[in-house]
Each structure stands twice: as C-alpha cells, then as structure tokens.
C-alpha cells in the first residue's frame, strides 16, 4: 500500500495547516519579544500568542474575529488576575475556582466555544507557575505585552485566514469527498461480505455519521463569504456532494436483498468492482483538490452497469418467481441509482475542471438557511444560570475540581516548580459530557507516557539549541493539528512541547519527566472523580434528541412524498435538518458507550433507531429517482394517487406522541400502498415495493422510538446488554 497519499492527506489538511499557522505565529511572537527586550518581553508576548492560538480554528472571517478578540481580552483579564494573586495563596484558593467556573460557562456557546474556554483555563493555570511581578510598572508592562502578543497573533491569524480562505474551502470539500469515498468503499465491500451482523451495520452508521460531520463543516465554510468567482465553483460542488450523499444512501437500500439473491455469482463481483471504481474516482478528486492540481483520473465508466444488468437478467430469466422478479426490480433500481451517482461524480469533476476557466456557472439557490447560526450573545448566559443546565453543572464541576487540584498541588508538591500541571491535566480532560471526559482521560494518560519517554530519549542525545527549537516547533504544530481529530497524538505532542520548553527556559529538566507523569496521573484521577459530581448523563438528553429526529424524519418524508416536487428549497432544508439530527443522535449514542454501565439506558434500542432512521432516509432518497422514472409514463395526479396512502400512513407514524396517530399498533406494509398497483403473481412494481419498505420502516421506527422512551425512564440493571 502506498503511504504517500495518506501522508499528503494529513500534511495538506485543514488541521495541519491550522497547526502550522499556530506554531509559526507563536514562535514569531516569542522571537520578536526576545529581540525587543529579552526574556522579560518574550515570555508574556509569546504567552499571549500561545493562549490565543488554541481558539484559532478554521472559520469565516467574521466568526474568527469575534473568537480571537474575545480570547485575547478575556485571556488578558485572566492573566492579570492570576498574576496579581501570586504570593497570596488564600486569594488563589478563591480566585482559581471562580475563574474555572467562568471558563466553564463559556462553553455554552457550542462546540467551537470549548476551544475558547480552554484558552482561558490555560493562561490562568500556567500563570500559577510564574514569578510574581517585582513592582507595579513591571506588572503593567507584562499584562500589556500579553495583550499585544494576543492582538498581534489575532491580526496575523485573520490576515492568513483571509489569504487562505479559498484554500480552506478546498480542504473542507476534499475532506467531505474522502468521507463519501470511504462510505462508497464500504458499500463496495458489502457485496463480498459473508454475513451482515450488527458490527457491519454499525460500521455503515459510523461512516454515514463521519460524512455528516464533514458535510456540516464544509457547509459552514463554503456557503459563507461567497464573493469571488471561485466561491460559486465550491458552492456548486458542495451542492452536488449533498445530492451525491443522498444517492449513496439510496444505493444501500437493496444491498442485502441483492447479496442474498446473487450470492456466488458474477453479479456481486461486478457490483463490488463498479462501486469500488466510483470510490476511487471520489478519492482521486479529493486528492486533486488538496494538491490544487488537475485531475488525472478518468470518470467512472457508465457502460459497466449495462453489463451488470445483462448478467442479472441472464441469471433470473430461467426462474420467474416473485422472489426473482423482486430481485430483478431491485437490481434495476440500484443500477439506476448507481448511474445517477456516476453523473454526480462527472458533474463534480467537470465543475472542478472549470475552476480556472471563464465558464458560466449555473444559477445557485439561496443557501443562507443551510449554514449554522454562530452567535456569541452575552444574554444567552442567563438561560444557563440554573442547576438544571448541563453547562452550569459543568462550570461548577470544573471550578471545584480546580480548587481540589490546587489544594493537592500546594499541600503535597509545594517544592515543585510545575505543580500546576495537575490543574492543566484537569482542564484538558474534564468536559461537559462524561463520555468525552473518559476518552480524553485515556488519551491523556497514554499520550503523556509516550511523550515523556520520547523526551527522555531526546535529552540523552544532548541536542543543540537549533535542534531543540525545531523539535519544539514540530511539537506545537502536531499538538494543534490533532486536537479535534486524534487527541492521543495531541497529548503526546503537548508533553513533548511542555518539557522541551522547560528545557529551554530552565536548563536540565530530567527530573521533570517523572514529575510530569506523576502530576498527570493525579490530575487524571481528580478529573475522573469530579466527572461524577452533578453529572449530566446522555440518557437525560436522549428524549429531546429522539423527538427532534422524529420531527426531522417526518418533515423529510413530507418533502419527498409531497404532491408537488418543484419546491427544491423546502426539500433541501428538510434534508439538512434530517442529516443534522442524525449526526447529533449518533454522537449522543457514541458518548453513551463511554458512560458507566448503569447509565447506558436504551442503548440497544437507540442503536436500532439510528440504523433504521438511516434506512428510512435511504428509501426516501430512492423515491426521488423512482418518481422521476414514473413521471415519463404517468401524470402527476396518477403518481400522487399511488403515493398518497403511504404518505398519509408515514406522516401518522412519525407524528409526535399523543397526537391523533396510528399509535404503536402493528401495521402491514401493504396498508401503505394503494391497492391494485402490485400483484404477487405479476412483475413486482419497483415503486410499490419501495412504498411498502418506507411504510414498514416508518412503523418500525415508531415502535422503536416508543421502546426508547420507555427504556430511558427505566434504570439500567444489566449495563451494556440493555
């Protein structure tokens, strides 16, 4: 296997670019401060840049400006307060938990605000290890230098963000293409699997969730700030990828049936090879986007599906039974969808090829409703100043854990120079969700051990100053690169960074390697213990997530099965909401897996709900193809007469609990289909079969959702088996 494409995907990714920008900015601020006034200037100036770089993540310019300026001035306030408290231990015992509580509240603004929260915790904690200012002028100068370092880094980051805006959009699209290629590769491998167990289905849901996450990220970056001609190209590609993902979902609907019917035949081998070719084309386009080069890979060959259709007909012609006719209809529907996927791939390739040419791009729909609402309003704080709020509980938990960590550090390790590492470990690990906290705890412990061993090896080599500076630069780069994708690598790099920085500032620090390990273990133990204080378990948020998923599925079904199909905007909005809610409930399910066994309520039912929700989405996605085919032979009124019974039944099944619905009563799939359009003894009607499957999935989802509701109110007794 050639490792170069995989390596280039890391080096050319958004994450690595962000890490590289942060490392260069921090190093530049430190060197600038040293050139101006020696270490007295370099430390606060570099600290300001280092603190702000944690909040420097890819985002539209306006959003990034707010985040970096907030982190600069709030971080400056934290720095000033903690520095003024040095030498006053009783004041620190009051100040540190209050500042921790405030930083915890910052996370109320969402996932991106967690980085801002950590930047405040970071500067407050590392300042505990500084020397007190000898006099007031030195104190004022130090705080000023910190703010100047933060502002200079902010200007530098915003300038590069403006320059690299087009590049950032390319990277986001490339990551989405890679996610779609991985999902397509799974679909290809599925045709050669021997069994379809829960793990196989779970793998599909994980890949769908990854594609959803990449889709959300790309949407927020690509659909904002559309000022240049290239912006229209990237927007067009993103919209095509949305339709491509929907077609991929539709292609999964009949995979199991076809695998059972054509087991051991060349049809499955041909489907495997053909879908693998599509996955390779998507992967090649992603790599071309990352390298900003011409695409040298050919478009998928549509003729391969004609050959597959002939092979299937030859195998099924001998025996005309309801089962074989059903397989024939399913194969025809799948091949139609696969041809549609090829068309989307060709459209993506053509759009990318036209990026530097004077080609008029098709008109774009209004996409303002498809981006996330990033708002940082102080009044939102009022809604979380109550004990029921998970953010308030996290803030209390964080403040008290930092207080406990400070007491342990002062009582047991007062002679050590880096006892604040205990508090830093708590700040790194403790998160609002127990599942994330537990995963970070494991990554931090293992990463610190590996990082300390690596630094011990480096110190034995007696490297010179230039080499140490280079290693420190790489450590900072990788620490920032993997902070959201693989925290274990970040923990390794962060340990290397901290110890090498101490080596440059303090000389021989061999003893600090052991201290780092001890402090990390103590901090991890405290973080783990306090994660049980005022916990907010995932099952407590599950009812609202399930209700949101049911509403999103109902809206999507209504848009797909509507009488009129001309309102593309309504359909796209419904599809966005469905993908968003599926991503949210999948994340909740993954976090619940990390929780204590007694708190994993409705785990199995939630997994089934997610799986069947994706299946329903896939069946509904395929309906658009079937309707388009039928529109060539039937009028709109005739098609609606066929679909109306299913539409009414599905909307009733997905309606909120307590409304006038069919409730949880068992319903035959035939009840969702208009009578007379399918005959068991005749050729199976593809549209009738799809409507039956949609009705079956809707009724099953209703039943599962009611089981989830019941199990969420029943304390778990048997842990993971629940």
XYZ file of C-alpha atoms in Angstrom:
722
model
C 0.000 0.000 0.000
C 1.382 3.407 -0.997
C 1.644 5.595 2.152
C 2.259 8.849 0.251
C -1.427 9.681 -0.497
C -2.361 9.081 3.151
C 0.565 11.236 4.319
C -0.311 14.018 1.896
C -3.895 13.988 3.179
C -2.572 14.768 6.674
C 0.014 17.348 5.637
C -2.359 19.180 3.290
C -5.391 19.018 5.602
C -7.085 21.929 7.357
C -5.938 20.608 10.714
C -2.260 20.566 9.796
C -2.490 23.982 8.155
C -4.081 25.359 11.318
C -1.392 23.749 13.466
C 1.388 25.095 11.268
C -0.050 28.614 11.312
C -0.328 28.498 15.108
C 3.241 27.239 15.577
C 4.709 29.873 13.256
C 2.713 32.644 14.944
C 3.702 31.652 18.479
C 7.360 31.201 17.556
C 7.388 34.549 15.746
C 5.878 36.356 18.750
C 8.419 34.777 21.085
C 11.371 35.678 18.871
C 10.027 39.196 18.393
C 9.727 39.707 22.141
C 13.232 38.329 22.714
C 14.679 40.657 20.072
C 12.952 43.680 21.626
C 13.615 43.124 25.325
C 14.979 39.662 26.052
C 13.129 37.001 28.024
C 11.209 39.625 30.014
C 9.400 40.551 26.797
C 9.484 37.167 25.063
C 7.599 35.225 27.756
C 4.452 37.421 28.072
C 4.374 38.189 24.345
C 4.739 34.522 23.423
C 2.269 33.501 26.155
C -0.341 35.836 24.689
C 0.096 34.273 21.255
C 0.158 30.725 22.636
C -3.037 31.307 24.613
C -4.936 32.755 21.664
C -3.784 30.078 19.215
C -5.964 27.493 20.971
C -9.035 29.404 19.774
C -7.669 29.755 16.232
C -9.713 27.268 14.227
C -10.919 27.394 10.603
C -13.980 29.624 10.351
C -15.376 32.516 8.318
C -13.514 35.762 8.969
C -16.278 37.410 10.979
C -16.674 34.420 13.316
C -12.924 34.033 13.799
C -12.554 37.752 14.596
C -15.086 37.506 17.418
C -13.498 34.348 18.825
C -9.914 35.603 18.755
C -10.689 39.041 20.167
C -12.761 37.524 22.956
C -9.964 35.095 23.785
C -7.406 37.919 23.741
C -9.155 40.283 26.134
C -10.724 37.632 28.355
C -7.372 35.823 28.453
C -5.662 39.100 29.323
C -8.077 39.558 32.231
C -7.435 36.014 33.479
C -3.677 36.563 33.182
C -3.824 39.862 35.062
C -5.934 38.450 37.904
C -3.857 35.320 38.453
C -0.522 37.162 38.160
C -1.686 39.686 40.742
C -2.615 36.836 43.103
C 0.865 35.262 43.142
C 2.234 35.236 46.674
C -1.305 35.339 48.096
C -2.292 31.663 48.414
C -5.615 32.302 50.160
C -6.642 34.672 47.386
C -5.767 31.997 44.818
C -7.993 29.473 46.586
C -10.905 31.822 45.931
C -9.836 33.074 42.519
C -8.961 29.822 40.719
C -12.346 28.092 41.152
C -14.167 31.313 40.181
C -12.103 31.636 37.020
C -12.664 27.937 36.287
C -16.401 28.404 36.726
C -16.339 31.361 34.313
C -14.354 29.429 31.719
C -16.797 26.539 32.030
C -19.720 28.834 31.278
C -18.035 29.967 28.058
C -18.727 26.528 26.558
C -22.449 27.389 26.452
C -21.844 28.891 23.000
C -21.295 25.480 21.462
C -18.561 23.163 20.266
C -16.316 25.937 18.956
C -16.511 27.799 22.261
C -14.855 24.868 24.039
C -11.561 25.976 22.477
C -12.076 29.499 23.815
C -12.886 28.075 27.226
C -9.644 26.097 27.268
C -7.586 29.132 26.220
C -8.815 30.932 29.372
C -8.077 27.928 31.569
C -4.640 27.520 30.014
C -3.392 31.033 30.748
C -4.893 31.028 34.254
C -3.178 27.750 35.127
C 0.283 28.295 33.637
C 0.435 31.738 35.247
C 0.300 29.982 38.623
C 3.830 28.755 37.865
C 5.214 32.210 37.033
C 7.166 34.572 39.266
C 5.320 37.457 40.870
C 5.868 40.903 39.367
C 8.517 42.809 41.360
C 6.653 46.106 41.128
C 3.588 47.753 39.602
C 5.310 49.063 36.419
C 6.619 45.542 35.678
C 3.134 44.144 36.249
C 1.511 46.658 33.904
C 4.200 46.076 31.278
C 3.763 42.290 31.483
C -0.029 42.461 31.097
C 0.380 44.913 28.223
C 2.848 42.610 26.491
C 0.434 39.719 26.880
C -2.365 41.710 25.242
C -0.015 42.917 22.496
C 1.038 39.313 21.821
C -2.594 38.239 21.613
C -3.548 41.136 19.338
C -0.545 40.633 17.070
C -1.379 36.953 16.766
C -5.035 37.826 16.101
C -4.048 40.161 13.271
C -1.659 37.572 11.871
C -4.272 34.792 12.034
C -7.000 36.919 10.452
C -4.676 38.017 7.650
C -3.743 34.419 6.852
C -7.374 33.382 7.126
C -8.235 35.984 4.510
C -5.375 34.907 2.256
C -6.096 31.187 2.669
C -9.880 31.446 2.553
C -10.091 29.765 -0.843
C -7.626 27.106 0.252
C -9.637 26.377 3.397
C -12.767 25.788 1.335
C -10.873 23.389 -0.922
C -9.633 21.450 2.087
C -13.127 21.212 3.566
C -14.510 19.878 0.266
C -11.642 17.404 -0.043
C -12.358 16.046 3.451
C -16.029 15.637 2.542
C -15.102 13.811 -0.666
C -12.849 11.474 1.294
C -15.722 10.735 3.695
C -18.055 9.980 0.776
C -15.361 7.811 -0.831
C -14.969 5.835 2.415
C -18.733 5.247 2.561
C -18.744 4.165 -1.090
C -15.836 1.797 -0.411
C -17.842 0.219 2.434
C -20.787 -0.272 0.069
C -18.413 -1.942 -2.378
C -17.008 -4.283 0.284
C -20.528 -5.110 1.479
C -21.162 -7.128 -1.701
C -18.356 -9.516 -0.751
C -19.098 -9.936 2.952
C -20.265 -13.335 4.146
C -22.645 -12.015 6.798
C -24.311 -8.734 7.734
C -24.036 -8.595 11.521
C -24.578 -5.672 13.891
C -20.919 -4.667 13.613
C -21.235 -4.362 9.835
C -24.334 -2.203 10.109
C -22.670 -0.171 12.851
C -19.720 0.461 10.561
C -22.094 1.844 7.940
C -23.707 4.159 10.511
C -20.261 5.348 11.633
C -19.264 6.174 8.052
C -22.581 7.921 7.460
C -22.008 9.911 10.646
C -18.489 10.849 9.522
C -19.871 12.022 6.184
C -22.497 14.048 8.040
C -19.844 15.711 10.219
C -17.708 16.556 7.193
C -20.818 17.846 5.440
C -21.684 20.193 8.310
C -18.138 21.528 8.485
C -17.893 22.094 4.730
C -21.316 23.717 4.636
C -20.359 26.306 7.266
C -17.112 27.202 5.489
C -18.124 27.008 1.825
C -21.555 28.634 1.939
C -20.331 31.764 3.726
C -18.415 34.695 2.198
C -19.314 33.928 -1.417
C -17.724 36.949 -3.072
C -15.285 35.609 -5.653
C -15.991 33.617 -8.820
C -14.289 30.570 -7.304
C -16.761 30.671 -4.426
C -19.518 29.780 -6.872
C -17.476 26.777 -8.040
C -17.018 25.468 -4.491
C -20.687 26.087 -3.683
C -21.784 24.177 -6.761
C -19.510 21.279 -5.830
C -20.881 21.205 -2.277
C -24.473 21.100 -3.509
C -23.573 18.262 -5.867
C -21.980 16.382 -2.967
C -25.196 16.752 -0.974
C -27.132 15.120 -3.803
C -24.401 12.513 -4.188
C -24.634 11.573 -0.498
C -28.391 11.211 -0.822
C -27.919 8.947 -3.838
C -25.390 6.879 -1.878
C -27.979 6.358 0.841
C -30.478 5.269 -1.799
C -27.945 2.778 -3.217
C -27.793 0.968 0.126
C -31.491 0.121 0.337
C -31.426 -3.174 -1.607
C -27.851 -4.291 -0.992
C -28.792 -7.095 1.404
C -31.544 -8.459 -0.870
C -29.228 -8.487 -3.892
C -26.426 -10.114 -1.957
C -28.751 -12.904 -0.854
C -30.241 -13.432 -4.326
C -26.975 -13.302 -6.310
C -24.674 -14.971 -3.796
C -21.778 -16.730 -5.513
C -22.426 -15.117 -8.909
C -20.516 -12.657 -11.059
C -23.179 -10.012 -10.399
C -21.896 -9.330 -6.889
C -18.307 -9.254 -8.137
C -19.304 -6.733 -10.797
C -21.172 -4.574 -8.271
C -18.157 -4.717 -5.976
C -15.760 -3.686 -8.735
C -18.058 -0.998 -10.120
C -18.721 0.737 -6.806
C -15.016 0.466 -5.931
C -14.280 2.335 -9.162
C -16.642 5.111 -8.068
C -14.989 5.266 -4.628
C -11.577 5.561 -6.297
C -12.822 8.388 -8.517
C -14.068 10.303 -5.455
C -10.795 9.705 -3.626
C -8.771 10.876 -6.629
C -10.826 14.059 -6.876
C -10.282 14.707 -3.162
C -6.520 14.349 -3.626
C -6.573 16.681 -6.629
C -8.411 19.272 -4.535
C -5.854 19.010 -1.741
C -2.942 19.385 -4.173
C -4.731 22.098 -6.231
C -3.786 20.252 -9.381
C -5.516 18.965 -12.470
C -7.476 15.750 -12.104
C -5.720 12.965 -13.982
C -8.138 10.168 -13.078
C -10.848 9.249 -15.611
C -14.544 9.475 -14.911
C -16.295 6.233 -13.928
C -17.312 4.176 -16.966
C -21.158 4.072 -17.140
C -21.040 1.074 -19.508
C -20.119 -1.229 -16.623
C -23.656 -1.028 -15.242
C -25.133 -2.170 -18.556
C -23.061 -5.331 -18.319
C -24.202 -5.907 -14.722
C -27.849 -5.566 -15.768
C -27.398 -8.155 -18.523
C -25.717 -10.566 -16.139
C -28.594 -10.237 -13.688
C -31.223 -10.760 -16.388
C -29.448 -13.869 -17.660
C -29.375 -15.390 -14.176
C -33.018 -14.577 -13.387
C -34.541 -15.422 -16.760
C -34.732 -19.154 -16.066
C -36.941 -18.889 -12.976
C -39.734 -16.324 -12.862
C -40.881 -16.353 -9.265
C -41.980 -13.461 -7.036
C -38.560 -13.589 -5.384
C -36.598 -13.408 -8.636
C -38.849 -10.682 -10.002
C -38.325 -8.748 -6.800
C -34.569 -9.137 -7.188
C -34.803 -8.038 -10.833
C -36.711 -4.894 -9.834
C -34.264 -4.181 -7.013
C -31.275 -4.595 -9.339
C -32.814 -2.275 -11.906
C -33.487 0.367 -9.260
C -29.944 0.032 -7.880
C -28.324 0.332 -11.288
C -30.386 3.441 -11.999
C -29.141 4.948 -8.725
C -25.535 3.951 -9.437
C -25.742 5.602 -12.846
C -27.061 8.700 -11.109
C -24.096 8.593 -8.709
C -21.760 8.427 -11.710
C -23.464 11.506 -13.122
C -22.870 13.403 -9.870
C -19.219 12.340 -9.899
C -18.864 13.502 -13.502
C -20.556 16.782 -12.605
C -18.094 17.272 -9.723
C -15.164 16.538 -11.993
C -16.442 18.934 -14.659
C -17.090 21.701 -12.130
C -13.619 21.290 -10.665
C -12.060 21.340 -14.143
C -13.815 24.660 -14.878
C -12.475 26.427 -11.765
C -9.804 28.430 -13.621
C -11.738 28.900 -16.843
C -14.189 31.561 -17.910
C -17.174 29.244 -17.705
C -20.585 30.479 -16.611
C -21.681 28.513 -13.558
C -25.352 27.525 -13.214
C -27.504 29.719 -11.012
C -27.261 28.837 -7.329
C -30.173 28.579 -4.897
C -30.377 30.688 -1.758
C -28.071 28.870 0.664
C -28.161 31.204 3.664
C -30.536 28.873 5.513
C -28.094 25.961 5.229
C -25.338 27.370 7.448
C -25.088 27.065 11.220
C -26.105 30.016 13.369
C -22.932 31.033 15.208
C -23.956 33.655 17.733
C -21.997 34.799 20.747
C -24.554 36.788 22.709
C -23.977 37.520 26.423
C -27.708 37.283 27.126
C -27.556 33.557 26.329
C -25.741 33.220 29.655
C -28.941 33.903 31.587
C -30.581 30.747 30.259
C -27.800 28.624 31.806
C -27.597 30.150 35.276
C -29.586 27.338 36.855
C -28.701 23.942 38.249
C -30.683 22.091 35.570
C -28.374 23.419 32.860
C -25.639 20.933 31.829
C -23.310 23.879 31.163
C -23.870 25.291 34.663
C -23.182 21.875 36.175
C -20.009 21.579 34.103
C -18.862 25.013 35.258
C -19.438 24.109 38.922
C -17.698 20.772 38.425
C -14.741 22.434 36.717
C -14.337 25.144 39.346
C -14.415 22.714 42.275
C -12.058 20.245 40.598
C -9.521 23.035 40.001
C -9.828 24.069 43.650
C -9.167 20.495 44.752
C -6.251 20.216 42.331
C -4.753 23.448 43.662
C -5.028 22.205 47.245
C -3.323 18.909 46.371
C -0.567 20.722 44.490
C 0.086 23.190 47.308
C -0.070 20.636 50.126
C 1.875 17.779 48.553
C 4.086 19.367 45.901
C 4.815 22.878 47.147
C 8.528 22.375 46.430
C 7.949 21.581 42.763
C 8.123 24.240 40.050
C 5.471 22.745 37.779
C 2.813 21.570 40.194
C 0.258 23.440 38.089
C 0.448 20.514 35.643
C -2.118 18.819 37.888
C -4.611 21.607 37.176
C -3.718 21.664 33.489
C -4.482 17.946 33.242
C -7.887 18.551 34.827
C -8.607 21.394 32.376
C -7.617 19.239 29.403
C -9.655 16.191 30.423
C -12.835 17.472 32.069
C -15.620 18.107 29.552
C -19.405 18.638 29.864
C -20.006 15.062 28.637
C -18.820 12.097 30.685
C -18.101 10.044 27.561
C -15.761 12.678 26.120
C -14.113 13.092 29.543
C -13.430 9.375 29.819
C -11.977 9.141 26.314
C -9.747 12.161 26.924
C -8.583 10.672 30.214
C -7.349 7.534 28.459
C -5.738 9.526 25.654
C -4.055 11.935 28.084
C -2.556 9.170 30.231
C -1.223 7.134 27.321
C -0.124 10.203 25.360
C 1.754 11.657 28.318
C 3.575 8.383 28.934
C 4.698 8.147 25.302
C 5.636 11.843 25.189
C 7.701 11.647 28.369
C 9.584 8.589 27.115
C 10.307 10.381 23.850
C 11.615 13.493 25.643
C 13.803 11.349 27.908
C 15.287 9.847 24.749
C 15.873 13.299 23.214
C 17.538 14.659 26.335
C 20.039 11.795 26.305
C 21.114 12.872 22.824
C 22.319 16.298 24.145
C 20.884 18.161 21.179
C 21.858 21.743 20.421
C 19.616 24.811 20.663
C 18.571 24.898 16.951
C 17.518 21.247 17.090
C 15.567 21.770 20.309
C 13.802 24.788 18.814
C 12.920 22.731 15.734
C 11.574 19.906 17.887
C 9.567 22.408 19.951
C 8.118 23.906 16.769
C 7.083 20.478 15.468
C 5.571 19.555 18.831
C 3.412 22.679 18.856
C 2.386 22.053 15.257
C 1.265 18.483 15.912
C -0.370 19.381 19.227
C -2.648 21.787 17.372
C -3.084 19.548 14.332
C -4.709 16.597 16.085
C -6.602 18.400 18.847
C -10.003 17.616 17.275
C -9.167 14.508 15.241
C -6.918 12.356 17.469
C -6.401 13.723 20.968
C -3.916 10.972 21.852
C -1.442 12.428 19.342
C -2.117 15.874 20.786
C -1.338 14.580 24.288
C 1.972 13.144 23.063
C 2.946 16.375 21.324
C 1.799 18.539 24.264
C 4.036 16.611 26.686
C 6.994 16.981 24.339
C 6.239 20.681 23.941
C 5.973 21.370 27.676
C 9.145 19.512 28.614
C 11.213 20.975 25.784
C 10.009 24.473 26.634
C 11.028 23.891 30.253
C 14.406 22.645 28.984
C 14.963 25.885 27.072
C 13.899 28.123 29.968
C 15.254 26.220 32.972
C 18.183 24.091 31.832
C 18.413 20.451 32.916
C 14.864 19.150 33.415
C 15.358 15.396 33.590
C 13.552 15.325 36.923
C 10.534 16.995 35.289
C 9.847 13.901 33.191
C 8.885 11.932 36.291
C 7.025 14.917 37.720
C 5.016 15.264 34.520
C 3.918 11.643 34.766
C 3.002 11.901 38.446
C 1.099 15.168 38.006
C -0.778 13.766 35.008
C -1.884 10.681 36.942
C -3.063 12.816 39.888
C -4.853 15.299 37.630
C -6.497 12.485 35.669
C -7.705 10.847 38.887
C -9.201 14.139 40.097
C -10.866 14.782 36.732
C -12.325 11.276 36.734
C -13.614 11.662 40.293
C -15.221 15.045 39.685
C -16.871 13.807 36.480
C -19.362 12.106 38.825
C -20.223 15.422 40.514
C -23.545 16.815 39.246
C -23.301 14.607 36.154
C -25.436 15.047 33.094
C -25.835 11.595 31.591
C -26.626 11.179 27.917
C -29.932 9.388 28.559
C -31.221 12.642 30.095
C -30.809 14.419 26.750
C -31.955 11.458 24.653
C -35.736 12.196 24.760
C -35.314 15.622 23.172
C -32.907 14.180 20.582
C -35.318 11.383 19.680
C -38.202 13.855 19.388
C -36.094 16.090 17.131
C -35.181 13.085 14.979
C -38.825 12.058 14.601
C -39.777 15.608 13.559
C -36.912 15.785 11.069
C -37.848 12.420 9.545
C -41.472 13.483 9.259
C -40.526 16.754 7.534
C -38.185 14.927 5.157
C -40.811 12.290 4.330
C -43.365 15.028 3.720
C -40.981 16.851 1.372
C -40.097 13.680 -0.566
C -43.645 12.318 -0.805
C -45.309 15.676 -1.460
C -47.700 16.099 -4.361
C -45.507 18.771 -5.919
C -41.758 18.163 -6.311
C -40.914 21.601 -7.627
C -40.063 23.234 -4.286
C -36.398 22.260 -4.139
C -35.678 24.716 -1.323
C -38.116 23.058 1.089
C -36.689 19.658 0.265
C -33.081 20.767 0.812
C -33.897 22.373 4.159
C -35.707 19.224 5.316
C -32.765 17.096 4.221
C -30.312 19.359 6.077
C -32.322 19.118 9.292
C -32.515 15.334 8.990
C -28.767 14.972 8.465
C -28.088 17.348 11.379
C -30.343 15.454 13.788
C -28.947 12.091 12.686
C -25.425 13.375 13.354
C -26.481 14.695 16.783
C -28.158 11.493 17.969
C -25.297 9.365 16.619
C -22.838 11.470 18.643
C -25.028 11.031 21.720
C -25.041 7.263 21.186
C -21.242 7.136 20.833
C -20.771 9.194 24.007
C -23.179 6.942 25.908
C -20.951 3.961 25.078
C -18.231 5.565 27.231
C -20.501 6.080 30.242
C -20.799 3.784 33.279
C -22.813 0.654 32.570
C -25.687 1.670 34.859
C -26.201 4.898 32.906
C -26.442 3.303 29.454
C -30.185 3.299 29.099
C -31.922 2.170 25.911
C -28.518 1.598 24.332
C -29.552 -1.223 22.027
C -32.837 0.459 21.081
C -31.059 3.720 20.300
C -28.669 1.857 18.027
C -31.598 0.245 16.207
C -33.367 3.605 15.944
C -30.317 5.194 14.316
C -29.848 2.275 11.931
C -33.472 2.231 10.793
C -33.571 6.026 10.551
C -30.733 5.863 8.044
C -32.570 3.082 6.220
C -35.746 5.164 6.032
C -33.705 8.098 4.734
C -32.197 5.789 2.115
C -35.611 4.509 0.990
C -36.970 8.041 0.790
C -33.915 9.158 -1.177
C -34.547 6.412 -3.730
C -38.136 7.627 -4.141
C -36.920 10.725 -5.969
C -35.346 8.503 -8.590
C -38.424 6.289 -8.913
C -40.737 9.287 -9.214
C -38.584 10.731 -11.964
C -38.767 7.445 -13.870
C -42.542 7.164 -13.426
C -43.044 10.788 -14.498
C -42.151 9.745 -18.049
C -45.199 7.460 -18.217
C -47.754 8.758 -15.718
C -49.312 12.100 -14.888
C -48.625 13.879 -11.616
C -52.154 13.064 -10.403
C -51.679 9.366 -11.136
C -48.350 9.242 -9.302
C -49.832 11.043 -6.322
C -52.700 8.558 -6.194
C -50.120 5.787 -5.865
C -48.128 7.563 -3.160
C -50.940 9.144 -1.115
C -51.727 6.112 1.116
C -48.050 5.739 2.039
C -47.643 9.467 2.638
C -50.627 9.573 4.983
C -49.574 6.469 6.884
C -45.926 7.521 7.238
C -46.791 11.010 8.445
C -49.122 9.476 11.034
C -46.451 7.049 12.223
C -43.819 9.779 12.568
C -46.154 12.268 14.241
C -45.416 13.325 17.845
C -46.647 11.036 20.599
C -50.084 11.906 21.861
C -51.411 13.213 18.562
C -54.118 11.550 16.523
C -51.955 8.816 15.066
C -51.983 5.128 14.442
C -50.002 4.844 17.665
C -47.908 1.756 18.136
C -50.415 -0.609 16.500
C -48.807 -3.132 14.174
C -49.451 -2.240 10.559
C -48.957 -4.348 7.484
C -46.680 -2.719 4.903
C -49.428 -3.300 2.332
C -51.599 -0.800 4.204
C -49.311 1.969 2.978
C -49.713 1.114 -0.694
C -52.599 1.950 -2.977
C -54.485 -1.226 -3.929
C -54.045 -2.620 -7.397
C -50.553 -1.417 -8.221
C -48.772 -4.646 -7.268
C -49.742 -8.244 -7.791
C -47.846 -11.057 -6.121
C -48.082 -13.168 -9.216
C -47.035 -10.472 -11.638
C -43.909 -8.463 -12.137
C -43.063 -6.671 -8.920
C -43.631 -2.961 -9.213
C -40.475 -1.110 -8.014
C -42.472 1.866 -6.799
C -44.918 -0.361 -4.894
C -42.083 -2.256 -3.264
C -40.335 0.962 -2.240
C -43.543 2.343 -0.761
C -44.011 -0.865 1.220
C -40.479 -0.610 2.596
C -40.951 3.045 3.514
C -44.153 2.209 5.343
C -42.519 -0.727 7.095
C -39.548 1.371 8.261
C -41.798 4.206 9.466
C -43.917 1.804 11.529
C -40.792 0.127 12.895
C -39.216 3.474 13.816
C -42.390 4.439 15.636
C -42.287 1.182 17.591
C -38.578 1.540 18.411
C -38.959 5.180 19.477
C -41.665 4.172 21.943
C -39.373 1.446 23.302
C -36.623 4.035 23.679
C -38.975 6.339 25.566
C -39.921 3.556 27.974
C -36.358 2.303 28.497
C -34.996 5.807 29.135
C -37.218 6.005 32.211
C -36.119 2.552 33.409
C -32.823 2.383 35.353
C -30.352 0.047 33.697
C -29.668 -3.192 35.573
C -27.652 -5.199 33.149
C -25.355 -2.492 31.764
C -24.297 -2.836 28.148
C -26.867 -5.508 27.333
C -29.706 -3.056 27.916
